mmCIF file of C-alpha atoms in Angstrom:
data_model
loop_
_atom_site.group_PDB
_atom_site.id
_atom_site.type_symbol
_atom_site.label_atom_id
_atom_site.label_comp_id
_atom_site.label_asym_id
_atom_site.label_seq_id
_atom_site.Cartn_x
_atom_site.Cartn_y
_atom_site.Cartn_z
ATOM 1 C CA UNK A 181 5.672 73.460 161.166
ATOM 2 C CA UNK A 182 8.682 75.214 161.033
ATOM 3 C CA UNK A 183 11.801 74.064 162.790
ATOM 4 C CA UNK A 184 13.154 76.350 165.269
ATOM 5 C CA UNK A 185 16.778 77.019 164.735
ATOM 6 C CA UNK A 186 19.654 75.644 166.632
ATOM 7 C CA UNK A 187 21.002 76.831 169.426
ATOM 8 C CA UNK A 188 24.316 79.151 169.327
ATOM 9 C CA UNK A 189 26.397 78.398 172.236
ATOM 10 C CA UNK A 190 29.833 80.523 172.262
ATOM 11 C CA UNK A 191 32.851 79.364 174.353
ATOM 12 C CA UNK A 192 36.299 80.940 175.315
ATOM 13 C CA UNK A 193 39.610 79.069 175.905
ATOM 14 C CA UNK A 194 43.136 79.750 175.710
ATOM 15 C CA UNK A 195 45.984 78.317 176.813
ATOM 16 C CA UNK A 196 49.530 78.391 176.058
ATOM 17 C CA UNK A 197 52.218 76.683 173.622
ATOM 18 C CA UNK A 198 51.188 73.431 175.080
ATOM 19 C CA UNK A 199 48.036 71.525 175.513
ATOM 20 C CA UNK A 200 46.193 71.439 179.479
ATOM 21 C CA UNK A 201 43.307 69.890 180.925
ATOM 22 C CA UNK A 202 41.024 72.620 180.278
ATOM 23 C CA UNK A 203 41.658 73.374 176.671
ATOM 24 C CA UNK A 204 40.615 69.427 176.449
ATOM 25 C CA UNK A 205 37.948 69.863 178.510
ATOM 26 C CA UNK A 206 36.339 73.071 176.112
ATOM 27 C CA UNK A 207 37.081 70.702 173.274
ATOM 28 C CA UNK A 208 34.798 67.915 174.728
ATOM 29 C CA UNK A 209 31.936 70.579 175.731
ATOM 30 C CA UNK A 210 31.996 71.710 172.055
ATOM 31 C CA UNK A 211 31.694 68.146 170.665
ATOM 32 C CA UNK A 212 28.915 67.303 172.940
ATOM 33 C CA UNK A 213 27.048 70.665 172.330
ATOM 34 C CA UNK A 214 27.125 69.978 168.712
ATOM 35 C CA UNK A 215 26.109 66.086 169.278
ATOM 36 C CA UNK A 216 23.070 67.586 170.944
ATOM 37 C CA UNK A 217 22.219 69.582 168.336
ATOM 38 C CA UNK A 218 23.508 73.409 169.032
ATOM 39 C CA UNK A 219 25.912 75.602 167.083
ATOM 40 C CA UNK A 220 29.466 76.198 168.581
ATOM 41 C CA UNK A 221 31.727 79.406 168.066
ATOM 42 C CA UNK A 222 34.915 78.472 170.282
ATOM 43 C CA UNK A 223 36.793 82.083 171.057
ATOM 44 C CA UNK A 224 40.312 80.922 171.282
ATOM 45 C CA UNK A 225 43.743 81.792 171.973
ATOM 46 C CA UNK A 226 45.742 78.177 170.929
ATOM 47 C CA UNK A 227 48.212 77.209 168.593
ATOM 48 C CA UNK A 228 47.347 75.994 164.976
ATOM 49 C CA UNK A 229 47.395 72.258 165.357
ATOM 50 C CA UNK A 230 44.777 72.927 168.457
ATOM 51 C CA UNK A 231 43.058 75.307 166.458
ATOM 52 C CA UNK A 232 42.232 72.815 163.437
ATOM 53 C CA UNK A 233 41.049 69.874 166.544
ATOM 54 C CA UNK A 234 38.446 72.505 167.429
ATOM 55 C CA UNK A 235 37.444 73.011 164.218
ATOM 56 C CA UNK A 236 37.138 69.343 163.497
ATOM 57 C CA UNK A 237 34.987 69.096 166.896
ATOM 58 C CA UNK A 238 31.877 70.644 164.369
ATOM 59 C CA UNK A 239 32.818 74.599 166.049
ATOM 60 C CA UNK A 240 33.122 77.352 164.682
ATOM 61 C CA UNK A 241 36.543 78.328 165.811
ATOM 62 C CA UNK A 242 37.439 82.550 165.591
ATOM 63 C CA UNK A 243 41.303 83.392 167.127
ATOM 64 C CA UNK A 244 41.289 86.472 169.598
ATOM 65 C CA UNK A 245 44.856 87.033 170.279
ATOM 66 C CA UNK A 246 43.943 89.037 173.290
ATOM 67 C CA UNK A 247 41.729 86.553 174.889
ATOM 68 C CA UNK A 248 43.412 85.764 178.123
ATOM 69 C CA UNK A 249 44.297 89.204 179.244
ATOM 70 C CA UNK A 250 41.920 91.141 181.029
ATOM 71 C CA UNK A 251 43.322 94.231 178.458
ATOM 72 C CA UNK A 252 41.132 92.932 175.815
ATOM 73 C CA UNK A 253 38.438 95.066 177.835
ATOM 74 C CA UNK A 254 39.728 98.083 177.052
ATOM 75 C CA UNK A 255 39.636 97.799 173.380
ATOM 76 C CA UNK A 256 36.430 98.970 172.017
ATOM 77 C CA UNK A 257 36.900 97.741 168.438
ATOM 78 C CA UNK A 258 37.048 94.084 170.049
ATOM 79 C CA UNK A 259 34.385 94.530 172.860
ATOM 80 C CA UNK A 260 32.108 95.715 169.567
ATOM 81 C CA UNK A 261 33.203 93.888 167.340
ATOM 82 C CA UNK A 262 32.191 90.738 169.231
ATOM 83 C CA UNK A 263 28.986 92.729 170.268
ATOM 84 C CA UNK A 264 27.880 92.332 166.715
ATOM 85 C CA UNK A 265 28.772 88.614 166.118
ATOM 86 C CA UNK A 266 26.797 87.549 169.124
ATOM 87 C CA UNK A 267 23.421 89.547 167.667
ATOM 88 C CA UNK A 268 23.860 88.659 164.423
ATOM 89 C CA UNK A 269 24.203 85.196 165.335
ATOM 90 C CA UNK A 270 21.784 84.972 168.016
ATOM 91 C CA UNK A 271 24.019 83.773 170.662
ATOM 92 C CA UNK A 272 21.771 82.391 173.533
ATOM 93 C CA UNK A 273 24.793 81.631 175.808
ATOM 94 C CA UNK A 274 28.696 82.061 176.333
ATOM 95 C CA UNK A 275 30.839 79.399 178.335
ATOM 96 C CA UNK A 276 33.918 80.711 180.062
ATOM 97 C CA UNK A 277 36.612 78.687 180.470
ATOM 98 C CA UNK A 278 39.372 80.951 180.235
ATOM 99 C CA UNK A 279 38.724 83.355 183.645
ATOM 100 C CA UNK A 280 41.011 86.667 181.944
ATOM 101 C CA UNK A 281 38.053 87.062 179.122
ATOM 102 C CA UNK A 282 35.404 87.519 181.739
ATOM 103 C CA UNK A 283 35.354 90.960 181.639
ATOM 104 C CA UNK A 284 35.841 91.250 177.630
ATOM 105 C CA UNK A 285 32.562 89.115 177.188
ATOM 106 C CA UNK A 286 30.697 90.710 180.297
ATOM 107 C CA UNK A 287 31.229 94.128 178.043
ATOM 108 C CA UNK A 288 29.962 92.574 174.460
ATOM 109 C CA UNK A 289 27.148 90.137 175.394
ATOM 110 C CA UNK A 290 23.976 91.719 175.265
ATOM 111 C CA UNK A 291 21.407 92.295 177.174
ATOM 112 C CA UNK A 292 19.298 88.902 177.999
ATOM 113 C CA UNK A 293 22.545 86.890 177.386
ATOM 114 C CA UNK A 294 23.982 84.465 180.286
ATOM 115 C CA UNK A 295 27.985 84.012 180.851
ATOM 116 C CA UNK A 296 28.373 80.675 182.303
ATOM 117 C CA UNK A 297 31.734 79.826 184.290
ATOM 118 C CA UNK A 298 33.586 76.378 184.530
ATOM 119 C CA UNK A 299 35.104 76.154 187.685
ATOM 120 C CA UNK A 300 38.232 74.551 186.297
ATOM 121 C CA UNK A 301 40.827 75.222 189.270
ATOM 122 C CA UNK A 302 40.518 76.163 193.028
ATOM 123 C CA UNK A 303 40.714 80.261 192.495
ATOM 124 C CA UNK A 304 37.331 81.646 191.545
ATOM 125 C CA UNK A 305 38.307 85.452 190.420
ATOM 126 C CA UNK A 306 36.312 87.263 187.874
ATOM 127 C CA UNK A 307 34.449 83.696 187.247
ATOM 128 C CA UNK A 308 32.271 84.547 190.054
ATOM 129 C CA UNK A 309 31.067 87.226 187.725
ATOM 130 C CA UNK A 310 28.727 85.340 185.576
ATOM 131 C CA UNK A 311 25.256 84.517 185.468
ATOM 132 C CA UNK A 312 25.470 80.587 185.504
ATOM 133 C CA UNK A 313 28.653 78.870 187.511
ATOM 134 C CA UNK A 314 29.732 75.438 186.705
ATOM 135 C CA UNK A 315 31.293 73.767 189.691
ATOM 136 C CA UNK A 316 33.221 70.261 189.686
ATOM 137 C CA UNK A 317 32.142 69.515 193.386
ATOM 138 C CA UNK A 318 30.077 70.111 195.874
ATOM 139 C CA UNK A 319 32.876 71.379 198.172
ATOM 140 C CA UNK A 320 33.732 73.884 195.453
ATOM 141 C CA UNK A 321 29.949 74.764 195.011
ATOM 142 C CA UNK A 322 29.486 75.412 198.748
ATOM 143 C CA UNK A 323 33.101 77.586 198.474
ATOM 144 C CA UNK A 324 31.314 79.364 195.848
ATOM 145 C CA UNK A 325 28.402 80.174 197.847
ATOM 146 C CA UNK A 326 30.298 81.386 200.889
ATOM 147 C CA UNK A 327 32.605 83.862 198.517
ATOM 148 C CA UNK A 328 29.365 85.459 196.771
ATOM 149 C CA UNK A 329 27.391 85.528 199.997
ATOM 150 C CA UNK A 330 24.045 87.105 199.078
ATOM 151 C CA UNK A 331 24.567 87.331 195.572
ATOM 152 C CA UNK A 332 24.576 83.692 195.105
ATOM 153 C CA UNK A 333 20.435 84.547 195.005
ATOM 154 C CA UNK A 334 20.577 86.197 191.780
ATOM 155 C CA UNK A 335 23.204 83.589 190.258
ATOM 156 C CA UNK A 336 22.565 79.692 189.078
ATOM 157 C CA UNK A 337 25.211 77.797 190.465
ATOM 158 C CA UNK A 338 24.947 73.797 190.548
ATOM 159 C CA UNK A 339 27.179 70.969 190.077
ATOM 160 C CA UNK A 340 28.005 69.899 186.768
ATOM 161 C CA UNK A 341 31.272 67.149 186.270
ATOM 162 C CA UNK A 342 33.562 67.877 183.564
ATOM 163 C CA UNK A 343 32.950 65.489 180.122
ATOM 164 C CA UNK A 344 35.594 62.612 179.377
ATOM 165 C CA UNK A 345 37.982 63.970 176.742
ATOM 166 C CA UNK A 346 38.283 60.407 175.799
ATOM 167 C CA UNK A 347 37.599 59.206 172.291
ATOM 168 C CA UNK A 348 34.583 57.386 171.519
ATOM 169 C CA UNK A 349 34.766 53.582 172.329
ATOM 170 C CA UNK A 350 32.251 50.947 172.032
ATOM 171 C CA UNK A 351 32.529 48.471 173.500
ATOM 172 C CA UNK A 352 34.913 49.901 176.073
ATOM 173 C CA UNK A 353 37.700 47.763 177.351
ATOM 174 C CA UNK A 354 36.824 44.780 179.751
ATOM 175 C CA UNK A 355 38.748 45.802 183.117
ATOM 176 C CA UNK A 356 40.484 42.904 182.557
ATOM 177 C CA UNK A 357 42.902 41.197 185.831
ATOM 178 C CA UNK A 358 45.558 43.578 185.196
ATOM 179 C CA UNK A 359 46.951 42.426 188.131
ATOM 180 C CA UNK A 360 46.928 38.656 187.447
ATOM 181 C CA UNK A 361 49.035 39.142 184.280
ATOM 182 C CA UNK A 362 51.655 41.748 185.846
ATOM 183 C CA UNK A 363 52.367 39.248 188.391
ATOM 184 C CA UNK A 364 53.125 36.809 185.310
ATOM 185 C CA UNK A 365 55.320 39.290 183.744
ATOM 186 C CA UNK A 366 57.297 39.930 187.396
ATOM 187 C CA UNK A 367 56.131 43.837 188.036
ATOM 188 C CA UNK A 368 53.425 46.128 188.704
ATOM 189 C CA UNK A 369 53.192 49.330 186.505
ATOM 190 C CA UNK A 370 51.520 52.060 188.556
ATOM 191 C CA UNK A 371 50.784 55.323 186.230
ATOM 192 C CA UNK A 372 50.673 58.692 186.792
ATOM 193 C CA UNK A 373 49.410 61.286 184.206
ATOM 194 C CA UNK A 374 49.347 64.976 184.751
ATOM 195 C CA UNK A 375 51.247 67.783 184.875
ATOM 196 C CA UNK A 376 54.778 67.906 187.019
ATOM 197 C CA UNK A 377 54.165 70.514 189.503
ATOM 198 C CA UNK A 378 54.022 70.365 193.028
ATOM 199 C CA UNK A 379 50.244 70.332 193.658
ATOM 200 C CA UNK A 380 50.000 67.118 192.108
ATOM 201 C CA UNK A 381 51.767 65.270 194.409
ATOM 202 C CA UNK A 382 54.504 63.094 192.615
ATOM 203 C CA UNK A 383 56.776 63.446 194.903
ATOM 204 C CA UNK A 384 54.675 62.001 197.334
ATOM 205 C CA UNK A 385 54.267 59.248 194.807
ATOM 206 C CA UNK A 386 58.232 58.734 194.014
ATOM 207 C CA UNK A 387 58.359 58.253 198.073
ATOM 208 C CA UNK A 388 55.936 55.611 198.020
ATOM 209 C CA UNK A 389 57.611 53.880 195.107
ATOM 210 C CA UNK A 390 60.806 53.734 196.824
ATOM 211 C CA UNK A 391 58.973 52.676 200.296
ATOM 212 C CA UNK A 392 57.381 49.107 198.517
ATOM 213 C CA UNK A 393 60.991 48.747 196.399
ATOM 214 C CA UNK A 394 62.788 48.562 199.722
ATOM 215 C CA UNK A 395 60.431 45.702 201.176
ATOM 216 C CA UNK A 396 60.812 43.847 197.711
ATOM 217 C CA UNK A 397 57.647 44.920 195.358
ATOM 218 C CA UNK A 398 58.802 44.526 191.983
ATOM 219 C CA UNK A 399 57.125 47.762 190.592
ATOM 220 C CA UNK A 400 57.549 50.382 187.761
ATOM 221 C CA UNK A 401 56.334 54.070 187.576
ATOM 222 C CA UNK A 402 54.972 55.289 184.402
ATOM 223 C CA UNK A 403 54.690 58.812 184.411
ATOM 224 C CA UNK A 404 52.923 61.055 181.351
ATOM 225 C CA UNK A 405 53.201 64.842 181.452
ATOM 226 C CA UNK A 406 54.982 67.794 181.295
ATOM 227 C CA UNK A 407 55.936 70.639 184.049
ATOM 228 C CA UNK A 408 58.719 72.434 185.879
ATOM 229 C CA UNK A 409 58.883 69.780 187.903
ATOM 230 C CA UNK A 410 60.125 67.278 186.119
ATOM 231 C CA UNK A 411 63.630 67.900 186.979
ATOM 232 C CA UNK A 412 62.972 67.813 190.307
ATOM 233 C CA UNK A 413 61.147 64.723 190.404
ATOM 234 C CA UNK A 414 63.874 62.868 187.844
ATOM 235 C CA UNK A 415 66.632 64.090 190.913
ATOM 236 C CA UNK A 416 64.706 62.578 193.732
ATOM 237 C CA UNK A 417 63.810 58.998 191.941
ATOM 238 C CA UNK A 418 67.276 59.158 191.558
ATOM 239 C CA UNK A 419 67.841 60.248 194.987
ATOM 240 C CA UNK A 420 65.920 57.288 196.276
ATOM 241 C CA UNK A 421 67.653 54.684 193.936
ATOM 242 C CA UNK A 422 64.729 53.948 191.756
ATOM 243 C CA UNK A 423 65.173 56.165 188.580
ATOM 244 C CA UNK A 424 66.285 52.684 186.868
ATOM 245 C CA UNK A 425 62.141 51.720 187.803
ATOM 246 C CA UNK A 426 60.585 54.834 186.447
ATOM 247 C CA UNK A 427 59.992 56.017 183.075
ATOM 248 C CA UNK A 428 59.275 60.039 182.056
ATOM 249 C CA UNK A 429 57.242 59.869 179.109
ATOM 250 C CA UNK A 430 56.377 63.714 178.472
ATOM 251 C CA UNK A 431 52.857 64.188 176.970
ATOM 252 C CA UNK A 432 50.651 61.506 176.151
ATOM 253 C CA UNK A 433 48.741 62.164 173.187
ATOM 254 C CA UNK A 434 47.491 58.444 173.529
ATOM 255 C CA UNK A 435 45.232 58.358 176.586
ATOM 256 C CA UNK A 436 44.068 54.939 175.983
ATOM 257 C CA UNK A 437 47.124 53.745 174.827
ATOM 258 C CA UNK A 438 48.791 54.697 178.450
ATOM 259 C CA UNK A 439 46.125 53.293 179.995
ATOM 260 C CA UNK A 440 46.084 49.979 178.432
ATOM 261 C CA UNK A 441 49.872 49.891 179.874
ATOM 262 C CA UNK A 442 49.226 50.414 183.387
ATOM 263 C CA UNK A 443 47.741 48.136 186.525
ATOM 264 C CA UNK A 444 47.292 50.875 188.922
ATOM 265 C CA UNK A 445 46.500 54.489 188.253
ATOM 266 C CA UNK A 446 47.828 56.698 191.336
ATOM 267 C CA UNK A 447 46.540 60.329 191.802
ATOM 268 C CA UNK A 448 48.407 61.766 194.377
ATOM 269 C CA UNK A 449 47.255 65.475 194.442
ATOM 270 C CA UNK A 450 47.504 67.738 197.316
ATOM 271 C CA UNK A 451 44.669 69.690 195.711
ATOM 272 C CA UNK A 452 42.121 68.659 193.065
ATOM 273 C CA UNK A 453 39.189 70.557 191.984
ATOM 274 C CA UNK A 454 37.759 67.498 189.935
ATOM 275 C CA UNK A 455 40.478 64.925 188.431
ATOM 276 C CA UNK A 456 39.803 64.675 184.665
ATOM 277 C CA UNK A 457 42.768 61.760 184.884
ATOM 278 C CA UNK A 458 41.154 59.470 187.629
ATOM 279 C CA UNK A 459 38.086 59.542 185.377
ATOM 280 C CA UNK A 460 39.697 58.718 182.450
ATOM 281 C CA UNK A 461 41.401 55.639 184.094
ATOM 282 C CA UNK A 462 38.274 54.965 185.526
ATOM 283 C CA UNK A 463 36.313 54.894 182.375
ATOM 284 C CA UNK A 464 38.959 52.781 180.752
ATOM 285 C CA UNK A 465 39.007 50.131 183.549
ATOM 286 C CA UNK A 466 41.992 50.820 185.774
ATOM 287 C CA UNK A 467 42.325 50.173 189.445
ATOM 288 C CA UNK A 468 42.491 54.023 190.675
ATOM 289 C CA UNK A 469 44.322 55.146 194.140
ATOM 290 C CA UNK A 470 43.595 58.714 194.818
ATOM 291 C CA UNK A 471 44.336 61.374 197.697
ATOM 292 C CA UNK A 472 41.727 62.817 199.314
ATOM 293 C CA UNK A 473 40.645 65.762 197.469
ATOM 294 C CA UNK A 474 38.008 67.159 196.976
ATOM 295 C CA UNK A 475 37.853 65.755 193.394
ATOM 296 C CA UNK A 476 38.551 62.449 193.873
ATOM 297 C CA UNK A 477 36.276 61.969 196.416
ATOM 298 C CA UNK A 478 33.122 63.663 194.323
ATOM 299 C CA UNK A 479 34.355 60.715 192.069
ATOM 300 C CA UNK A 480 35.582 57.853 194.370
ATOM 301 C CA UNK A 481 33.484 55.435 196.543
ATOM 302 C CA UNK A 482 36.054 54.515 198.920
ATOM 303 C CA UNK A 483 36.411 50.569 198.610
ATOM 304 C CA UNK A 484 33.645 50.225 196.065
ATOM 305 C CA UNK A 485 35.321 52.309 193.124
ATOM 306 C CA UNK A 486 38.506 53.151 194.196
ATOM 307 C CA UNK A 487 40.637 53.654 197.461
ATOM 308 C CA UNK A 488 41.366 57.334 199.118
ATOM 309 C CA UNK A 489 44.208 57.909 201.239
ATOM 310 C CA UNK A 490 45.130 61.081 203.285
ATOM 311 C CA UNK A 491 46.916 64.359 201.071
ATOM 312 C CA UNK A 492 50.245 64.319 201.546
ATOM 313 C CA UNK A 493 50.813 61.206 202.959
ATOM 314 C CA UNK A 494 53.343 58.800 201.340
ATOM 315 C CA UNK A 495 53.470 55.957 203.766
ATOM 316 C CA UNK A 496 49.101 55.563 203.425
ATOM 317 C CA UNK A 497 49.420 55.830 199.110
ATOM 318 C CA UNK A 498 52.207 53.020 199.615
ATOM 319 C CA UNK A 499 50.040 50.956 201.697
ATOM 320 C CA UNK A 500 47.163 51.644 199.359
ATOM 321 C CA UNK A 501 49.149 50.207 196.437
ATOM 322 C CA UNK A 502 50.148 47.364 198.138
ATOM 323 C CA UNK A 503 46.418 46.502 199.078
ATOM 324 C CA UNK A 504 45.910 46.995 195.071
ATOM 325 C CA UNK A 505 48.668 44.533 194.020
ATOM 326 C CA UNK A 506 47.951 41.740 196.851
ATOM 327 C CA UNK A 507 43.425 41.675 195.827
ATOM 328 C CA UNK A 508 43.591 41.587 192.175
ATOM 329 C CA UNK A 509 39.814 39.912 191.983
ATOM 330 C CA UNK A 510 38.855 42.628 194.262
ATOM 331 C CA UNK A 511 40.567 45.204 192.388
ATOM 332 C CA UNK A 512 39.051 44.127 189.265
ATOM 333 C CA UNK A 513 35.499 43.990 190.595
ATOM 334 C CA UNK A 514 36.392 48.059 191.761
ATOM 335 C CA UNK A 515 37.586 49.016 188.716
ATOM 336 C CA UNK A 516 34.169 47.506 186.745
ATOM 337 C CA UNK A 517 31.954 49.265 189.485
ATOM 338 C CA UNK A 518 34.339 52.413 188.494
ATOM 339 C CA UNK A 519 33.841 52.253 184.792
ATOM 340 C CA UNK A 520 29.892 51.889 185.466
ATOM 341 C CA UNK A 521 29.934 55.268 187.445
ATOM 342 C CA UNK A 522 32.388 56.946 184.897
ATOM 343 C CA UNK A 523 30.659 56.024 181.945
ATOM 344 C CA UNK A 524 27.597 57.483 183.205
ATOM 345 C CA UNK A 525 28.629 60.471 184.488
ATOM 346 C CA UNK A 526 31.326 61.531 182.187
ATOM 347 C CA UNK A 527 28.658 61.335 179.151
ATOM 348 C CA UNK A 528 29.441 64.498 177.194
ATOM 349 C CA UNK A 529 26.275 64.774 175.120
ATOM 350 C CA UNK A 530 24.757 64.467 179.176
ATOM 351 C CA UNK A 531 26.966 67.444 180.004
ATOM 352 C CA UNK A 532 25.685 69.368 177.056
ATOM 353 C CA UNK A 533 22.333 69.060 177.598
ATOM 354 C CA UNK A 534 22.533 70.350 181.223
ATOM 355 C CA UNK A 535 24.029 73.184 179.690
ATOM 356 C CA UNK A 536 21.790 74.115 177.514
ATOM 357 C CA UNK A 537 19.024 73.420 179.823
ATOM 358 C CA UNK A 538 20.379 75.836 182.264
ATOM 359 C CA UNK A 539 20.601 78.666 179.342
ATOM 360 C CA UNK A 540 17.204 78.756 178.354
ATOM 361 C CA UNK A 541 15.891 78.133 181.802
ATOM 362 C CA UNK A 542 17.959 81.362 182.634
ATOM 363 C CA UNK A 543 16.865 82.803 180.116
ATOM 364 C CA UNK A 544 12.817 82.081 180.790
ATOM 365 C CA UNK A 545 13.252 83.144 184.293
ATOM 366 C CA UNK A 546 14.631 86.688 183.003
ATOM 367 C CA UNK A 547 12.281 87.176 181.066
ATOM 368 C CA UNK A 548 9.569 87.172 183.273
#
C-alpha cells in the first residue's frame, strides 16, 4: 500500500533586525510540524543568522522581502508567483503569524486552501480574515467572537497555547529549593525577561524592588531584554536607589541559562495575550509571580502553580514576592505542580498535531 505523502504546511513570519517572541514562536511550530511528520515552507522576512535557525528547524525557508507590508498585495508577479508554489507543492494549509501578509496569501492560496491565524498580540486586524484562528486564551477567543459577530459561524476558532521555544531537555531540571540556597548566599534574584516597553510592566516591578529594599530584603533584579524602555527603567532604579541591585542584561540567547540563575520569575504585564516567558520559567522549575492578565491566568492556578496579583499594582507584586521568599517548601512544591502543567501543555509536537488536525478537518467539512 502506498504511503500517502506528507503534509505541506506553509507559514509566514517576519520581524525586524532583532529577534521577538513570535518569530520564536513560528520557529517552534515549524519544528513540531516537522516532528509530526509534515513538510514546512516558512515565508519569511528575518535576518540571515534567523534565516539559517529556520532552516535548521527541518523548513523549507523562501525570503519575501515584502512580507510584512500589506503592499505585497498589489504585486501580481508575487501574489502568482506564490500561487504556483502552493499548487505545485500541494500546500494543504498556511499559518499566519505575521498579520501584514494576510491579504498577500488570501490573494495566492487557492481555492480549498485554509489560512490559519495565531493570535500573537491583543489587536486582531486582517487576522480575523482567515479560515482557522488560533487564540492564546479563552478571553481572547470570546474577544474574537464578539468582533466577527455572525461570521464566527463560517470560521474555526478554538484555543490553542503557543509551543515552548525551549530546547529539548530530558530529564528537565529538578525545581530544586531555590530559595533555601539564596538565603545561604544572602539575596534573592527575582528575573524578569521580556521586552522593555511599557506594557510589560517593569516599572511596576522596579517599584516593588525598591518597596522590599527599604524594609531590608536583600534582593537583586535580573532583567533580560531589549526595548525603548530601557533607559527609562535604568533612570528610575536609579531614581529609587537600587540601580547598584539590578543588572540589564540585553537579550538572552540562553533561556535556560537565565533561568538556572534566578529564584523568582516576576511577570508584571499590564497586558498579556499568553506569556511565552512565565511558561518557560515554569517549564524550567521557577517560582512564577504574574499580574493578572489574561495570559497568565489561562496559565496560572493561583496558589497551586503560581501567585496572581492585580495589573498595575506595585505594592500587591511586592507582597507577592515577599510571600515567595518567606515559603520556600511551598514555593518549591508550586513550581513542581507548574512544571507538570507546562510540560504538558507546552508540548510542541501536541501543538502540531492540533494543527494539522484542524486543516484537514477544514478541509473535509468543505468539501462536503
Amino acid at each position: 500500500m502506498t504511503k500517502p505523502p506528507a503534509p505541506h504546511v506553509l507559514q509566514a513570519v517576519a520581524c525586524g533586525g532583532t529577534r521577538d517572541a513570535i518569530e520564536e514562536v513560528a520557529l517552534f511550530h515549524a519544528r513540531g510540524l516537522v516532528e509530526m511528520g509534515a513538510r514546512v515552507t516558512t515565508l519569511a522576512k528575518l535576518p540571515a543568522p534567523r534565516m539559517e535557525a529556520h532552516r535548521d528547524s527541518g523548513a523549507t525557508v523562501v525570503h519575501v522581502g515584502m512580507l510584512d507590508t500589506t503592499l505585497s498585495a498589489a504585486n501580481p508577479w508575487l501574489v502568482l508567483r506564490l500561487a504556483w508554489r502552493m499548487r505545485r507543492e500541494a500546500v494543504r494549509g498556511v499559518l499566519i503569524h505575521t498579520g501584514k501578509a494576510y491579504p498577500l496569501l488570501r490573494l495566492a492560496a487557492p481555492r480549498g486552501v485554509p489560512l490559519i491565524s495565531v493570535c500573537h498580540g491583543p489587536n486582531f486586524g486582517l487576522r480575523l480574515g482567515a479560515d482557522i484562528i488560533l487564540c492564546l486564551n479563552a478571553e481572547q477567543e470570546a474577544r474574537v467572537r464578539a468582533a466577527l459577530g455572525p461570521r464566527a459561524a463560517g470560521k474555526r476558532i478554538l484555543v490553542l497555547p503557543n509551543p515552548s521555544v525551549l530546547p529539548d531537555m530530558d530529564p528537565l531540571p529538578a525545581p530544586a529549593s531555590r530559595l533555601m540556597g539564596a538565603t545561604a548566599r544572602g539575596e534573592v534574584v527575582v528575573g524578569f525577561l521580556g521586552q522593555l516597553r511599557a506594557v510589560k510592566g517593569l516599572d511596576l516591578l522596579v517599584e516593588a524592588a525598591a518597596s522590599l529594599v527599604a524594609e531590608g530584603v536583600k534582593l537583586r533584579l535580573r532583567i533580560g531584554g531589549t526595548g525603548e524602555a530601557r533607559a527609562a527603567m535604568e533612570a528610575e532604579a536609579a531614581r529609587r536607589g537600587i540601580m547598584d541591585r539590578v543588572e540589564f542584561l540585553g537579550w538572552v540567547e540562553d533561556r535556560a541559562a537565565f533561568f538556572a540563575g534566578v529564584d523568582i520569575f516576576a511577570c508584571p504585564s499590564r497586558d498579556e495575550p499568553f506569556g511565552l516567558v512565565a511558561a518557560q520559567a515554569m517549564l524550567l522549575g521557577v517560582p512564577v509571580v504574574a499580574s493578572d492578565a489574561a495570559g497568565f491566568r489561562a496559565q496560572i492556578t493561583p496558589n497551586e502553580t503560581g501567585l496572581l496579583v492585580p495589573r498595575g499594582d506595585a505594592g500587591a507584586l511586592a507582597a507577592a514576592i515577599r510571600a515567595v521568599m518567606e515559603a520556600p517548601e511551598a514555593a518549591r512544591d508550586m513550581a513542581a505542580a507548574a512544571q507538570r502543567q507546562a510540560s504538558a501543555q507546552g508540548d510542541r509536537r501536541r501543538v502540531a498535531e492540533h494543527i494539522l488536525a484542524e486543516i484537514e478537518e477544514w478541509r473535509a467539512a468543505r468539501a462536503q
